[in-house]
XYZ file of C-alpha atoms in Angstrom:
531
model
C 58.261 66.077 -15.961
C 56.542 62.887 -15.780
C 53.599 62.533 -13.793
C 53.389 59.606 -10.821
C 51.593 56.197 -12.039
C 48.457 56.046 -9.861
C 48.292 52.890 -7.880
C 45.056 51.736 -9.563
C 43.056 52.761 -12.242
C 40.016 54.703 -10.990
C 37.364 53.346 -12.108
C 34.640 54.828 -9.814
C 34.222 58.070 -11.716
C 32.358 57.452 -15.003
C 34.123 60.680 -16.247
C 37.417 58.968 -15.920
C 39.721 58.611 -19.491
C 42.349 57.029 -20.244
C 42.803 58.335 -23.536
C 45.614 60.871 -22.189
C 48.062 58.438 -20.351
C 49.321 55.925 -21.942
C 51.395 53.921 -19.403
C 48.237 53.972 -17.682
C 46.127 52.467 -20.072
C 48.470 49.780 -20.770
C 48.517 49.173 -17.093
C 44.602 48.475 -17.441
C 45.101 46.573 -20.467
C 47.859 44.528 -18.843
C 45.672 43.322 -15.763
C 42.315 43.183 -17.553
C 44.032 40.250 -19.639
C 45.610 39.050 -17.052
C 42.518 38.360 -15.016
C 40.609 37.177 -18.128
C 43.366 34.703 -18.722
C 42.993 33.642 -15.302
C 39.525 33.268 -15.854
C 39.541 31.129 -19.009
C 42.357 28.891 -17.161
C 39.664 28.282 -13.752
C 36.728 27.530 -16.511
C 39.483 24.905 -17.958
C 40.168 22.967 -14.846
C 37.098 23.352 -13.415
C 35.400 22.159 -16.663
C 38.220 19.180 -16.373
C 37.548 18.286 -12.869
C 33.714 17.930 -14.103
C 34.595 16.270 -16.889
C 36.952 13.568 -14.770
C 34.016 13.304 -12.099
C 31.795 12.463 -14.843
C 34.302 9.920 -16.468
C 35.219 8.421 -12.864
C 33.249 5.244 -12.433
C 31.402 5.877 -9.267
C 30.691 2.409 -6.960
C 26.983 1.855 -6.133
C 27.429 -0.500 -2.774
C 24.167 -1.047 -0.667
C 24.393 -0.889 2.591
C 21.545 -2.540 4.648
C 20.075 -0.648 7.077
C 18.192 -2.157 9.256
C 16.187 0.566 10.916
C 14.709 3.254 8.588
C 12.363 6.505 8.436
C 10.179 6.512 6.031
C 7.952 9.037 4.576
C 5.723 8.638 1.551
C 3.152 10.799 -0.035
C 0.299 8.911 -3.106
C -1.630 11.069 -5.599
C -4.148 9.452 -7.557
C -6.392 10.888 -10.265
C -8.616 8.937 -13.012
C -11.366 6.336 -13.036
C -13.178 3.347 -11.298
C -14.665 0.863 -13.660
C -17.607 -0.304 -11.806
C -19.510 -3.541 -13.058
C -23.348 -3.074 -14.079
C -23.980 -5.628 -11.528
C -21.301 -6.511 -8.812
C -23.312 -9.165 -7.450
C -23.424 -11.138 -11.205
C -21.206 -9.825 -13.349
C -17.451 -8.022 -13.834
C -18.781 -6.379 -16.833
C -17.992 -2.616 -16.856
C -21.347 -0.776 -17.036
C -19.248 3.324 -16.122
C -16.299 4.991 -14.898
C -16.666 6.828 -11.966
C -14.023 9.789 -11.381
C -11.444 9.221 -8.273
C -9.075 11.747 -6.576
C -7.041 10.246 -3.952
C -4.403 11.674 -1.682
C -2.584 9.646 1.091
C 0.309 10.072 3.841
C 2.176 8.010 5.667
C 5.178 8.292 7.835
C 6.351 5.106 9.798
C 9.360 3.416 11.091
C 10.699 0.442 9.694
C 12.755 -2.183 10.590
C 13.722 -5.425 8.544
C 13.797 -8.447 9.702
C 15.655 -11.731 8.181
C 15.551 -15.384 9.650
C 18.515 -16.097 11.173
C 22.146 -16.621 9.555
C 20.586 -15.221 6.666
C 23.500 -13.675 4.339
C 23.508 -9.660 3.961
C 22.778 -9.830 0.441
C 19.969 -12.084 0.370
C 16.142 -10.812 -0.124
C 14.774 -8.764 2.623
C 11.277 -11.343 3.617
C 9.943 -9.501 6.211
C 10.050 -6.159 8.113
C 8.397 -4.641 11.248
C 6.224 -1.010 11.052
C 5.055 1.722 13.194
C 2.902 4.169 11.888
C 2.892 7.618 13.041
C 0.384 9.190 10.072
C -1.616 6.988 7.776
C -4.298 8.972 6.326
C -6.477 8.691 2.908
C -8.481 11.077 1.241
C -10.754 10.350 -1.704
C -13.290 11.621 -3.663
C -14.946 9.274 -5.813
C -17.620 10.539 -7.960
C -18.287 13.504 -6.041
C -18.156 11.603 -2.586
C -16.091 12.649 -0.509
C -14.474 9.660 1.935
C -11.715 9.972 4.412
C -10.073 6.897 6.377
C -7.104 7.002 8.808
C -5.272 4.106 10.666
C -6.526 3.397 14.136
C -3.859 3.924 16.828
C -4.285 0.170 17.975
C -3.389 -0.474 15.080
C -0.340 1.411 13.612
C 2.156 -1.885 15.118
C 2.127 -3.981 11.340
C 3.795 -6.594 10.381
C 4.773 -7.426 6.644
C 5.968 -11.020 5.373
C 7.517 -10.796 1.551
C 7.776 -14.640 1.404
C 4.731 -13.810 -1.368
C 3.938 -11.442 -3.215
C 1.430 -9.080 -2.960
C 2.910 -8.786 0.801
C 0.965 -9.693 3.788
C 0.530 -6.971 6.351
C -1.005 -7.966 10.195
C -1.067 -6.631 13.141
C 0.402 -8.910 16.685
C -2.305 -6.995 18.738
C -5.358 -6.537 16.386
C -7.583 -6.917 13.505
C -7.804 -4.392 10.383
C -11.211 -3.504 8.255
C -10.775 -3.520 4.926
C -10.367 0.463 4.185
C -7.149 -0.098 6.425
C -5.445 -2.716 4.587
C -6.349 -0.816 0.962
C -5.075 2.200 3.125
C -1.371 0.176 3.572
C -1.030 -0.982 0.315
C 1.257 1.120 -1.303
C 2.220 0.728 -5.030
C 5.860 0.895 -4.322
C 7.770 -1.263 -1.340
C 10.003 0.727 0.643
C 11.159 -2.769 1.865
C 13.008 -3.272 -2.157
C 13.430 0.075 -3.355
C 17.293 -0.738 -3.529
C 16.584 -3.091 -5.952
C 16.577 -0.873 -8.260
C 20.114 0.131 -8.342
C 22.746 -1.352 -10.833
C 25.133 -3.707 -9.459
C 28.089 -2.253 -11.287
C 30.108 1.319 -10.724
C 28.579 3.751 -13.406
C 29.470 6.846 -15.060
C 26.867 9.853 -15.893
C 25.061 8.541 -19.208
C 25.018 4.871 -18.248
C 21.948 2.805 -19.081
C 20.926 -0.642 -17.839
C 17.672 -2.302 -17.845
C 16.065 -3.663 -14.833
C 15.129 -7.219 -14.340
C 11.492 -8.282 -14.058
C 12.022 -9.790 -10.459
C 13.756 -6.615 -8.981
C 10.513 -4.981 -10.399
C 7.880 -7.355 -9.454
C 9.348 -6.774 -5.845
C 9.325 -3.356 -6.069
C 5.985 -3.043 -7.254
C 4.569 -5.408 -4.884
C 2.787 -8.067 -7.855
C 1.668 -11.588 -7.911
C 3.423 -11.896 -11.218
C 4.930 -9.660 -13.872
C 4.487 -11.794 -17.054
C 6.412 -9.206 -19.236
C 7.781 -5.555 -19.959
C 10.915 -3.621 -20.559
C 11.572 -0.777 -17.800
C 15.110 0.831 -18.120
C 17.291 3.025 -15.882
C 19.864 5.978 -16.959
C 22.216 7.704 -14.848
C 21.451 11.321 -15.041
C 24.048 13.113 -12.705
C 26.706 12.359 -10.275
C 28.213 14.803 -7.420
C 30.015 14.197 -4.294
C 27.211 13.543 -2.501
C 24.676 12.092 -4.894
C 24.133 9.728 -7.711
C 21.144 10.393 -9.852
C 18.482 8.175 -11.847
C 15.646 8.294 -14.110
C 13.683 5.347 -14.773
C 10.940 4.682 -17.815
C 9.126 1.818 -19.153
C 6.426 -0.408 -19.457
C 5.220 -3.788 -17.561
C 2.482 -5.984 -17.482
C 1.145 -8.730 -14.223
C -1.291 -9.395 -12.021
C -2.348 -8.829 -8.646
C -4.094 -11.776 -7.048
C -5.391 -12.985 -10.332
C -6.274 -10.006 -12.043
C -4.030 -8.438 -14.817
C -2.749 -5.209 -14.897
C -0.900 -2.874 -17.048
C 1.931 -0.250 -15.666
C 3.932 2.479 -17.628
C 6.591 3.970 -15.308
C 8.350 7.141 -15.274
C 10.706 8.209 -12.049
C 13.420 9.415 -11.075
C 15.812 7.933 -7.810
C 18.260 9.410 -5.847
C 21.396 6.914 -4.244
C 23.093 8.646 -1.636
C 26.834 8.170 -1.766
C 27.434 8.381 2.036
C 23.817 6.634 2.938
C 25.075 3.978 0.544
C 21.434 3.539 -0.057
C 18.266 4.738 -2.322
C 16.762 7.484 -0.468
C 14.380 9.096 -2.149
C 12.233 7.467 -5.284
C 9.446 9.856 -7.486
C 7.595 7.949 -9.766
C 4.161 8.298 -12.018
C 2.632 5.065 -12.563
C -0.211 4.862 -14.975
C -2.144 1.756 -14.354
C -5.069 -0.128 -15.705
C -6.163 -2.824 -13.945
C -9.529 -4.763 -15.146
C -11.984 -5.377 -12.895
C -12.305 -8.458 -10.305
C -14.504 -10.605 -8.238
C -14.187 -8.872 -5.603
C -13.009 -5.111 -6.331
C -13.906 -2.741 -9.175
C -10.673 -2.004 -12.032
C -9.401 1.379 -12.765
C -7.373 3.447 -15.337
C -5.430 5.976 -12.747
C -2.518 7.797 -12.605
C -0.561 7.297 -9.453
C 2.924 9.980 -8.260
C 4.516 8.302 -5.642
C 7.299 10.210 -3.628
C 9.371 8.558 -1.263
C 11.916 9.571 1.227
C 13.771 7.606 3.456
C 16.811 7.659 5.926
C 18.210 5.933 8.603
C 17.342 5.837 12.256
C 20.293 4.999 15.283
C 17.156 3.499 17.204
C 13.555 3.307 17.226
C 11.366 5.742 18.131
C 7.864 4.208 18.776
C 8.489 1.051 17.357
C 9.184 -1.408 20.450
C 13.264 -1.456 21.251
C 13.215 -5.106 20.796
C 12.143 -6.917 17.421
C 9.411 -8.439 16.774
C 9.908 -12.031 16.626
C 8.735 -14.081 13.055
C 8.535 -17.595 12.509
C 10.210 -17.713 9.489
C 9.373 -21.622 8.962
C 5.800 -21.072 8.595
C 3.612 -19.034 6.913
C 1.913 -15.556 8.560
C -0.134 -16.542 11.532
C -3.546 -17.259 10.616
C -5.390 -16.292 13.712
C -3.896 -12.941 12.757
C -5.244 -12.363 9.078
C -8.867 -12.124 10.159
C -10.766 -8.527 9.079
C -13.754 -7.018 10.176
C -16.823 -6.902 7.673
C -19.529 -4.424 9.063
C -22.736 -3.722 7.680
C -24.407 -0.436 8.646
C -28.063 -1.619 7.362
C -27.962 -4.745 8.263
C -26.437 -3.327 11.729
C -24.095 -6.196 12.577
C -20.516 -7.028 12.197
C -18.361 -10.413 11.565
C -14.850 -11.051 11.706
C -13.934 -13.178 8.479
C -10.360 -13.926 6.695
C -9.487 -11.950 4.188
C -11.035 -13.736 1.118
C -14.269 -12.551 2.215
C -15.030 -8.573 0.869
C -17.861 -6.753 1.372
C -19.384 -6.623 -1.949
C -22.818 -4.312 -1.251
C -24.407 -2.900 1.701
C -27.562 -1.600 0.530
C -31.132 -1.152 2.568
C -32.764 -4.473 1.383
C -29.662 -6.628 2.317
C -25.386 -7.058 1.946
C -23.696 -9.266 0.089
C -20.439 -10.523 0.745
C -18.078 -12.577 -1.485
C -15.334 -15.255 -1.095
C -13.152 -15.182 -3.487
C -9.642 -16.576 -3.863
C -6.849 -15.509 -6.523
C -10.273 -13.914 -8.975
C -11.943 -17.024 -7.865
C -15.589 -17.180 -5.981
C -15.977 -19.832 -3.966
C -18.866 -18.315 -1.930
C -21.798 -15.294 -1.671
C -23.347 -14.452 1.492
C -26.088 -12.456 1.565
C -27.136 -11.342 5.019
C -30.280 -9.105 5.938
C -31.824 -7.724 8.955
C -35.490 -9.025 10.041
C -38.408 -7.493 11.711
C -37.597 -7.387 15.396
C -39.781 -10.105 17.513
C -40.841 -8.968 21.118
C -38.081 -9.100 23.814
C -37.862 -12.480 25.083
C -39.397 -14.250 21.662
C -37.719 -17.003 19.437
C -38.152 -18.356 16.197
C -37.937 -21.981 16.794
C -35.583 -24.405 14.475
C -39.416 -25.986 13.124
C -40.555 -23.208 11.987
C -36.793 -21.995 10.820
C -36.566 -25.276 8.165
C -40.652 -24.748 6.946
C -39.115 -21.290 6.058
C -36.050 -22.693 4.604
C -37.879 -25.313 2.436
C -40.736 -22.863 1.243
C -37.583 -20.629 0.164
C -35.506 -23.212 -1.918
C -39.002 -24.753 -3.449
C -37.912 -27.018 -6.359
C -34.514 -26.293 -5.985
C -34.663 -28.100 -3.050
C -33.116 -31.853 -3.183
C -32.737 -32.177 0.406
C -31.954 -30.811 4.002
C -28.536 -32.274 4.949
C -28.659 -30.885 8.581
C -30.498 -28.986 10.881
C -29.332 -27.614 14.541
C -29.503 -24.527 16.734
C -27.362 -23.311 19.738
C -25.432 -19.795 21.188
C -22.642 -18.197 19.387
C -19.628 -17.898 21.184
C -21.204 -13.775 21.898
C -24.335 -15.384 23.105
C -26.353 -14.881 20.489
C -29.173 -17.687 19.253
C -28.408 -19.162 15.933
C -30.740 -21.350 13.779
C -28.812 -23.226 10.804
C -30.152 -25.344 8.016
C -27.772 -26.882 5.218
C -29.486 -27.906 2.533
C -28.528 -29.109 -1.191
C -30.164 -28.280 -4.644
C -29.721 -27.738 -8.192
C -30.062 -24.509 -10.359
C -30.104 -24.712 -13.547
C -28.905 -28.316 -13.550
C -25.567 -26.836 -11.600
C -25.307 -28.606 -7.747
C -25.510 -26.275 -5.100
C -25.286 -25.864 -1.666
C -26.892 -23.470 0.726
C -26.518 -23.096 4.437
C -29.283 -20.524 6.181
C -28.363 -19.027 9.445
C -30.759 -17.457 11.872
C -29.905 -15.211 14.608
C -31.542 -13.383 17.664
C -30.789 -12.265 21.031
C -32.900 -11.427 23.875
C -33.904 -7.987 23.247
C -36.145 -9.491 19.750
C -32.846 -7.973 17.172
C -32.504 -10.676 14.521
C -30.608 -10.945 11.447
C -31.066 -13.869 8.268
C -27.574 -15.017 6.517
C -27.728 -17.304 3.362
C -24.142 -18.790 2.123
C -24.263 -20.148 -1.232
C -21.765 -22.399 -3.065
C -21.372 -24.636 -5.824
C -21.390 -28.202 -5.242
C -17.639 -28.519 -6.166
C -16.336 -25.023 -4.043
C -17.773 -27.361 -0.450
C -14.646 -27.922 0.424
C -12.942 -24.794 -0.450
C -15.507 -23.352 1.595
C -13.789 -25.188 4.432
C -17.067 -24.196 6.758
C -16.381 -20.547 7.051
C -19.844 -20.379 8.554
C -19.207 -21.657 11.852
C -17.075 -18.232 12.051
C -18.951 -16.297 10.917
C -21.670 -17.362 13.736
C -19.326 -17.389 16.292
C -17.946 -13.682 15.337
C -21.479 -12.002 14.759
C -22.844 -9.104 16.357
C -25.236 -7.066 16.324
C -24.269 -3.113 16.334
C -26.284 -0.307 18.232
C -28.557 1.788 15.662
C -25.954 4.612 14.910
C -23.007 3.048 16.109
C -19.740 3.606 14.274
C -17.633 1.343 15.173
C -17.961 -1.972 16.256
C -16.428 -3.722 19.400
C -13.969 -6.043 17.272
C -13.710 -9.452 19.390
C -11.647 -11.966 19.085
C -12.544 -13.787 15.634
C -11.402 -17.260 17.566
C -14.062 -16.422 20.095
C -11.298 -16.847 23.250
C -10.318 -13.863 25.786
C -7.435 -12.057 24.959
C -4.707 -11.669 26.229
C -3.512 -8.657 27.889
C -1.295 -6.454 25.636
C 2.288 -5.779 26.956
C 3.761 -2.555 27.070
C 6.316 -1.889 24.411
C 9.309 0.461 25.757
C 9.614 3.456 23.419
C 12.272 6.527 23.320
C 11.709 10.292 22.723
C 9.858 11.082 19.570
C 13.123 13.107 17.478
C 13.131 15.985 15.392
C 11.870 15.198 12.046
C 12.903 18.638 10.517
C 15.198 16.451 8.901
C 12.771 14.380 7.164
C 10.548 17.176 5.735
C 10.202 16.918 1.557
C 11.837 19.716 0.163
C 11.619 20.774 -3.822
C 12.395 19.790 -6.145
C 12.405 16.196 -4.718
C 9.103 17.321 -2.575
C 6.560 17.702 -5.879
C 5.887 15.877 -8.524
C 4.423 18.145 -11.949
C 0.927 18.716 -11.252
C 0.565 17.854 -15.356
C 0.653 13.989 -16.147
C 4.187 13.524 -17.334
C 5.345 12.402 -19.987
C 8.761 11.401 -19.797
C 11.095 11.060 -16.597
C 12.349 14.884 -17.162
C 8.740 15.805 -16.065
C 9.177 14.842 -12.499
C 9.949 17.913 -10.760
């Protein structure tokens, strides 16, 4: 009698045979090639639909948001080249070793003049920062700056390029402006996405413009950086970037090999988030030392329904005129000299050392000026150097250089300090030159000696940047940290109106996650290396 057909083969017992029942081992047989048939038929179709996602040209269309989240993290590692003399010459004498890291999270909002097409060039955008912090450690020194909360309100105008940040209530120092200039513009990051719909394996070459944007330079003379789609999905269409460039920034050249890799998301219909390794050498200039560094950028952005701290209405820009003057001043403060000025930004702080500090003007690598500005034995409260005895000091100074004393006069600063001047013109070395000397004192005996010097041709240029620089001067408490900025056009100002803000949102949504949060700790060396 035949014996019943179980209802599945038992397979839990690892005794269990089938080499006794036939009908049930064909049974087995029977399903297990059934299900691997099955299987090799799902591998085929899903292998096809992979292989028709791949082959599907996939539409990269921008959209233009105009309020975005942005996060950014910098990591920079390699050397200063630092001049054997910054005061003479831009010859590099050593390398000093820098390690940099820097955050910043802000809000930003674009901003177009009006009946300005959707396509067309963003040229200027509005900022808040919530976090901008720098660490560095530059030949052993350790040095950390952060943005001042009266100051995290920026403005940036792309009209130019490098792009001009200010703020509409204040005045930076210089470690904040180096702080806010990034090496890649969040502002054009979508300029680096092809124009065209692309399929995995497609490879186009980015123009020079899109790039010079991007990487926020005065010009970007030549170079060959190309783009290659790396993987598509529903949700995401992927990028690697490599190449090389060459520009300047403000006069000085610079050299750039990229590697990166972008993400475009598909229902974004933007680029939002960017990796990149730029190794840079930049030669030295007039008024900062060069490097050879490797920066790793990572970027991520995403849209915002409305602003968070930056004010609900937008800022307005006169787009018919260049950045506001009266708003590109920066504070120059030397601790030994204990005294601070408010200058424009030409002027750098080239040395602050015991004996005196020397300051620079300098204009696209260009110095127009040196001012070298020291502090003086304090006279007893009440006691004056009179303008006499100010130009027998100037003349016994200059000696033969000396062809003549143009003008002498004295009077308060627009602080209330006493200032002496002298201008007086020379020669050195057969080479015209001009110097003015500045005296100043206050009440309490604190004084302070500036020289400006110029060549006879850089007068004008000079545009008499001294009157400023009396009217901004003051003199710092012995310790103090900070100086009381004023207003660099000496007036009162005015009173700063309250900006209406909404709840601060949660930014769990913003956090960097891996791989797109790190970048290989290892230099890479081609776009694959970007973790």
């Amino acid at each position: 009698m035949e014996r019943p057909r179980p209802s599945s083969p038992r397979l839990s017992s690892p005794q269990c045979s089938f080499g006794g029942d036939r009908s049930t081992r064909r049974s087995f047989l029977t399903r297990a090639s059934a299900i691997a048939t099955a299987s090799a038929l799902f591998a085929q179709v899903a292998s096809a639909d992979d292989s028709a996602q791949s082959e599907t040209p996939v539409s990269i269309k921008v959209d233009r948001h105009r309020l975005m989240r942005c996060r950014m993290e910098l990591e920079v590692k390699g050397n200063v080249k630092v001049p054997s003399d910054p005061v003479q010459s831009k010859k590099t004498k050593t390398a000093l070793p820098v390690n940099s890291t820097a955050s910043l999270d802000y809000e930003e909002r674009l901003l177009s003049p009006e009946g300005t097409v959707e396509e067309s060039e963003v040229v200027a955008a509005e900022r808040f920062y919530h976090t901008a912090s720098n660490l560095s450690v530059l030949n052993k020194t350790s040095v950390e700056h952060q943005l001042r909360e009266s100051m995290r309100h920026v403005i940036v105008r792309r009209e130019m390029l490098p792009e001009v940040v200010y703020s509409p209530e204040g005045y930076f120092r210089h470690d904040e402006l180096s702080l806010l200039k990034i090496p890649v513009s969040s502002v054009a990051i979508d300029r680096l996405l092809p124009a065209q719909a692309v399929i995995k394996g497609d490879r186009y070459e980015l123009d020079l413009e899109s790039l010079r944007s991007v990487l926020n330079l005065s010009t970007l003379e030549s170079g060959k950086v190309e783009a290659v789609v790396s993987a598509i999905d529903d949700g995401n269409v992927r990028f690697q970037i490599e190449g090389d460039v060459e520009g300047s920034v403000d006069g000085v050249s610079t050299r750039m090999r990229l590697l990166g890799k972008m993400t475009y998301d598909r229902s974004v219909k933007a680029c939002t988030w960017l990796a990149m390794a730029l190794h840079e050498t930049r030669e030295i200039s007039r008024a900062e030392p060069g490097f050879d560094i490797l920066a790793k950028v990572r970027l991520l952005r995403q849209p915002l329904e409305q602003p968070v701290r930056l004010p609900a209405e937008a800022h307005v820009v006169d787009f018919e005129n260049p950045p506001p003057e009266n708003r590109l001043f920066v504070e120059l403060k030397s601790d030994h000299c204990q005294a601070a000025v408010m200058m424009d930004r030409r002027w750098r702080m080239i040395s602050d050392d015991p004996g005196q500090c020397v300051m620079r003007m300098v204009e696209h690598d260009n110095s127009i000026a040196q001012c070298n500005l020291r502090k003086l034995t304090d006279l007893p409260a009440g006691k004056h150097l009179t303008l006499e005895a100010f130009e027998a000091d100037v003349k016994r100074t200059l000696g033969n250089q000396l062809v003549q004393l143009v003008e002498a006069d004295q009077g308060l600063s627009a602080l209330g300090l006493r200032i002496l001047r002298v201008v007086a013109d020379g020669e050195t070395q057969g080479v015209p030159v001009r110097w003015i000397m500045m005296h100043f004192s206050d009440d309490t005996g604190k004084r302070v000696h500036s020289t400006f010097t110029m060549a006879g041709q850089k007068v004008e240029d000079f545009a008499g940047c001294d009157a400023q620089f009396g009217d901004s001067l003051q003199f710092l408490s012995s310790g103090k940290g900070e100086s009381e900025s004023a207003d660099p056009t000496a007036q009162a100002s005015a009173e700063k109106q309250t900006s209406p803000i909404v709840a601060e949102p949660n930014d769990a949504s913003l956090e960097l996650s891996a791989p797109e949060a790190e970048i290989a700790t290892k230099p890479p060396q081609s776009a694959s290396d970007l973790k």
